[in-house]
């Protein structure tokens, strides 16, 4: 099993994962990164009801270096106030 680190980046800053999690394949790593990104998006929407735009990213790395990057962008355009 390989240890992977999931660094989180959004407008609030960069949060470095210093513990990591162990996975046996990249499919499981990708699923965990997507879950982390979904959690970030949910927290951003609930924490900032007036939020209209947000960019978020999860950088995944192992002990050698970068493995994958997953990004999520969303924008709310209100037609009525």
PDB file of C-alpha atoms in Angstrom, residues 17-44:
ATOM      1  CA  UNK A  17      -1.914  17.115   4.568  1.00  0.00           C
ATOM      2  CA  UNK A  18       0.910  15.902   6.769  1.00  0.00           C
ATOM      3  CA  UNK A  19      -0.625  12.535   7.735  1.00  0.00           C
ATOM      4  CA  UNK A  20      -1.891  11.072   4.477  1.00  0.00           C
ATOM      5  CA  UNK A  21      -3.881   7.899   3.909  1.00  0.00           C
ATOM      6  CA  UNK A  22      -2.870   4.531   2.508  1.00  0.00           C
ATOM      7  CA  UNK A  23      -4.463   3.151  -0.664  1.00  0.00           C
ATOM      8  CA  UNK A  24      -3.724   0.185  -2.872  1.00  0.00           C
ATOM      9  CA  UNK A  25      -4.687   1.758  -6.217  1.00  0.00           C
ATOM     10  CA  UNK A  26      -5.200   5.113  -7.935  1.00  0.00           C
ATOM     11  CA  UNK A  27      -8.929   4.532  -8.449  1.00  0.00           C
ATOM     12  CA  UNK A  28      -9.416   4.605  -4.657  1.00  0.00           C
ATOM     13  CA  UNK A  29      -7.151   7.661  -4.402  1.00  0.00           C
ATOM     14  CA  UNK A  30      -9.240   9.485  -7.007  1.00  0.00           C
ATOM     15  CA  UNK A  31     -12.469   8.580  -5.190  1.00  0.00           C
ATOM     16  CA  UNK A  32     -11.065   9.927  -1.898  1.00  0.00           C
ATOM     17  CA  UNK A  33      -9.896  13.149  -3.565  1.00  0.00           C
ATOM     18  CA  UNK A  34     -13.335  13.646  -5.149  1.00  0.00           C
ATOM     19  CA  UNK A  35     -15.002  13.046  -1.773  1.00  0.00           C
ATOM     20  CA  UNK A  36     -12.690  15.600  -0.140  1.00  0.00           C
ATOM     21  CA  UNK A  37     -13.547  18.139  -2.834  1.00  0.00           C
ATOM     22  CA  UNK A  38     -17.281  17.526  -2.411  1.00  0.00           C
ATOM     23  CA  UNK A  39     -16.904  18.065   1.347  1.00  0.00           C
ATOM     24  CA  UNK A  40     -15.048  21.333   0.716  1.00  0.00           C
ATOM     25  CA  UNK A  41     -17.814  22.543  -1.620  1.00  0.00           C
ATOM     26  CA  UNK A  42     -20.554  21.625   0.870  1.00  0.00           C
ATOM     27  CA  UNK A  43     -18.764  23.455   3.692  1.00  0.00           C
ATOM     28  CA  UNK A  44     -18.183  26.524   1.512  1.00  0.00           C
TER      29      UNK A  44
END
